[in-house]
Amino acid sequence: MPRIEVNREAPVVGTAEAHIEAPIEVVWQVLSYLDGWPGWNRGVSRIEVSGPVEVGTEFRWVSGGAKIVSRLRELDPPRKIAWTGKMFGIRAAHVWELAEGGRGTHARTEESFEGWLAKLLPGLMKKTLAKALDQGMAALKAEAEFRHAQAGAEQ
């Protein structure tokens, strides 16, 4: 399986990291259930997934008002999910990596933007991407920690 990485030479690159107080399996369950994204991530208003969560599956979604067509490129449950995507004037690569750490999970996400819009407005695009990655990471952390706490309360 080919490894997908962001293009660190792209005009726009962003990263967000967090420690999530939940087991890696819980974080993976939240992150990899694409259809569920709008339920916990306010940055995603709609998503349509064309098949199972596997390499090659296409998904069309709306994030921050932008319509995006993406394709899953790498899956290594419960450690990595990566996709490429296209939206108006931008080609993106997005990678999420999870690692067990302490009493929880270390989550890291990276994304790169290429294309004419990223070249034309790199400053604005960097701010937009940083805000989206930070918001998405905070939402993932909140949802995974909530689900972990709920599971603990039910035992």
Short mmCIF file of C-alpha atoms in Angstrom, two decimals:
data_model
loop_
_atom_site.label_atom_id
_atom_site.label_comp_id
_atom_site.label_asym_id
_atom_site.label_seq_id
_atom_site.Cartn_x
_atom_site.Cartn_y
_atom_site.Cartn_z
CA MET A 1 0.00 0.00 0.00
CA PRO A 2 1.46 3.38 -0.93
CA ARG A 3 2.23 5.72 1.94
CA ILE A 4 0.51 9.08 1.68
CA GLU A 5 2.30 12.10 3.05
CA VAL A 6 1.54 15.79 2.84
CA ASN A 7 3.69 17.84 0.48
CA ARG A 8 5.89 19.86 2.84
CA GLU A 9 7.01 21.98 -0.15
CA ALA A 10 3.42 23.02 -0.95
CA PRO A 11 2.47 26.71 -0.68
CA VAL A 12 0.22 25.90 2.30
CA VAL A 13 0.92 23.30 5.01
CA GLY A 14 -0.69 22.96 8.42
CA THR A 15 -0.45 20.70 11.46
CA ALA A 16 -2.42 20.17 14.66
CA GLU A 17 -1.70 17.82 17.57
CA ALA A 18 -3.44 16.87 20.80
CA HIS A 19 -3.38 14.36 23.62
CA ILE A 20 -6.79 12.70 23.83
CA GLU A 21 -7.83 11.06 27.11
CA ALA A 22 -9.34 8.02 25.40
CA PRO A 23 -8.02 4.70 24.08
CA ILE A 24 -6.75 4.66 20.51
CA GLU A 25 -9.61 2.33 19.48
CA VAL A 26 -12.20 4.90 20.59
CA VAL A 27 -10.43 7.75 18.76
CA TRP A 28 -10.14 5.59 15.63
CA GLN A 29 -13.82 4.68 15.79
CA VAL A 30 -14.81 8.36 15.85
CA LEU A 31 -12.35 9.41 13.14
CA SER A 32 -12.81 6.53 10.71
CA TYR A 33 -16.62 6.53 10.67
CA LEU A 34 -16.81 9.13 7.92
CA ASP A 35 -20.61 9.25 7.79
CA GLY A 36 -20.59 10.40 11.41
CA TRP A 37 -18.36 13.45 10.92
CA PRO A 38 -21.18 16.05 10.77
CA GLY A 39 -22.49 14.74 14.10
CA TRP A 40 -19.39 15.73 16.07
CA ASN A 41 -17.44 18.14 13.85
CA ARG A 42 -19.24 21.42 13.24
CA GLY A 43 -16.72 22.16 10.48
CA VAL A 44 -18.31 19.41 8.34
CA SER A 45 -21.86 20.24 7.31
CA ARG A 46 -22.47 17.32 4.94
CA ILE A 47 -20.81 14.11 3.72
CA GLU A 48 -21.68 11.39 1.23
CA VAL A 49 -19.46 8.30 1.25
CA SER A 50 -19.57 6.11 -1.87
CA GLY A 51 -18.67 2.83 -0.18
CA PRO A 52 -16.94 1.17 2.77
CA VAL A 53 -14.01 2.81 4.53
CA GLU A 54 -11.25 1.32 2.39
CA VAL A 55 -8.51 2.56 0.08
CA GLY A 56 -10.04 3.95 -3.10
CA THR A 57 -13.41 4.94 -1.63
CA GLU A 58 -14.54 8.41 -2.68
CA PHE A 59 -16.36 10.81 -0.41
CA ARG A 60 -17.94 14.16 -1.19
CA TRP A 61 -18.27 16.59 1.66
CA VAL A 62 -18.77 20.20 2.60
CA SER A 63 -16.31 21.75 5.04
CA GLY A 64 -16.27 25.43 5.89
CA GLY A 65 -18.66 26.01 3.01
CA ALA A 66 -16.26 24.44 0.47
CA LYS A 67 -17.40 21.47 -1.59
CA ILE A 68 -14.65 18.82 -1.57
CA VAL A 69 -14.25 15.55 -3.45
CA SER A 70 -11.83 13.22 -1.65
CA ARG A 71 -10.52 9.68 -2.02
CA LEU A 72 -9.16 7.47 0.77
CA ARG A 73 -5.52 6.67 -0.05
CA GLU A 74 -4.13 4.94 3.04
CA LEU A 75 -5.63 3.08 5.98
CA ASP A 76 -3.70 1.48 8.82
CA PRO A 77 -6.28 0.89 11.59
CA PRO A 78 -6.14 2.21 14.28
CA ARG A 79 -3.06 4.29 13.48
CA LYS A 80 -3.44 6.15 10.18
CA ILE A 81 -6.03 7.40 7.74
CA ALA A 82 -5.10 9.57 4.77
CA TRP A 83 -6.86 10.99 1.77
CA THR A 84 -6.40 13.35 -1.12
CA GLY A 85 -8.99 15.85 -2.19
CA LYS A 86 -9.89 18.56 -4.65
CA MET A 87 -11.87 21.73 -4.22
CA PHE A 88 -12.01 24.95 -6.18
CA GLY A 89 -8.41 25.93 -6.98
CA ILE A 90 -6.87 23.52 -4.46
CA ARG A 91 -5.48 19.98 -4.39
CA ALA A 92 -5.07 18.71 -0.84
CA ALA A 93 -3.44 15.81 0.96
CA HIS A 94 -4.61 15.12 4.51
CA VAL A 95 -3.07 12.66 6.99
CA TRP A 96 -4.26 11.69 10.47
CA GLU A 97 -1.94 9.63 12.67
CA LEU A 98 -2.78 8.16 16.08
CA ALA A 99 -0.38 6.68 18.63
CA GLU A 100 -0.96 5.21 22.08
CA GLY A 101 0.54 7.46 24.69
CA GLY A 102 0.26 7.38 28.45
CA ARG A 103 -3.37 6.99 29.46
CA GLY A 104 -4.69 8.01 26.09
CA THR A 105 -3.90 8.72 22.47
CA HIS A 106 -1.61 11.19 20.76
CA ALA A 107 -3.32 12.51 17.63
CA ARG A 108 -1.59 14.43 14.85
CA THR A 109 -3.07 15.77 11.65
CA GLU A 110 -1.29 17.38 8.71
CA GLU A 111 -2.61 18.81 5.48
CA SER A 112 -1.08 20.46 2.43
CA PHE A 113 -2.72 22.64 -0.21
CA GLU A 114 -1.42 22.98 -3.75
CA GLY A 115 -2.97 24.62 -6.79
CA TRP A 116 -3.48 28.10 -8.15
CA LEU A 117 -5.59 29.36 -5.22
CA ALA A 118 -3.00 28.21 -2.67
CA LYS A 119 -0.28 29.97 -4.68
CA LEU A 120 -2.34 33.13 -5.11
CA LEU A 121 -3.46 33.50 -1.47
CA PRO A 122 -0.98 31.54 0.68
CA GLY A 123 -1.38 33.73 3.78
CA LEU A 124 -5.16 33.51 3.82
CA MET A 125 -5.10 29.80 3.00
CA LYS A 126 -2.61 29.09 5.82
CA LYS A 127 -4.87 30.88 8.33
CA THR A 128 -7.94 29.08 7.02
CA LEU A 129 -6.22 25.69 7.15
CA ALA A 130 -4.77 26.25 10.63
CA LYS A 131 -8.20 27.22 11.96
CA ALA A 132 -9.84 24.18 10.33
CA LEU A 133 -7.21 21.73 11.63
CA ASP A 134 -7.36 23.17 15.16
CA GLN A 135 -11.16 23.07 15.15
CA GLY A 136 -11.25 19.50 13.80
CA MET A 137 -8.72 18.30 16.35
CA ALA A 138 -10.61 19.94 19.22
CA ALA A 139 -13.85 18.34 17.99
CA LEU A 140 -12.24 14.89 17.71
CA LYS A 141 -10.77 15.23 21.21
CA ALA A 142 -14.10 16.30 22.70
CA GLU A 143 -16.09 13.52 21.00
CA ALA A 144 -13.61 10.72 21.76
CA GLU A 145 -13.29 11.79 25.41
CA PHE A 146 -17.09 12.05 25.71
CA ARG A 147 -17.56 8.54 24.26
CA HIS A 148 -14.85 7.12 26.52
CA ALA A 149 -16.44 8.72 29.60
CA GLN A 150 -19.88 7.41 28.55
CA ALA A 151 -18.50 3.88 28.14
CA GLY A 152 -16.92 4.11 31.61
CA ALA A 153 -20.16 5.34 33.14
CA GLU A 154 -22.06 2.39 31.66
CA GLN A 155 -19.78 -0.18 33.31
#
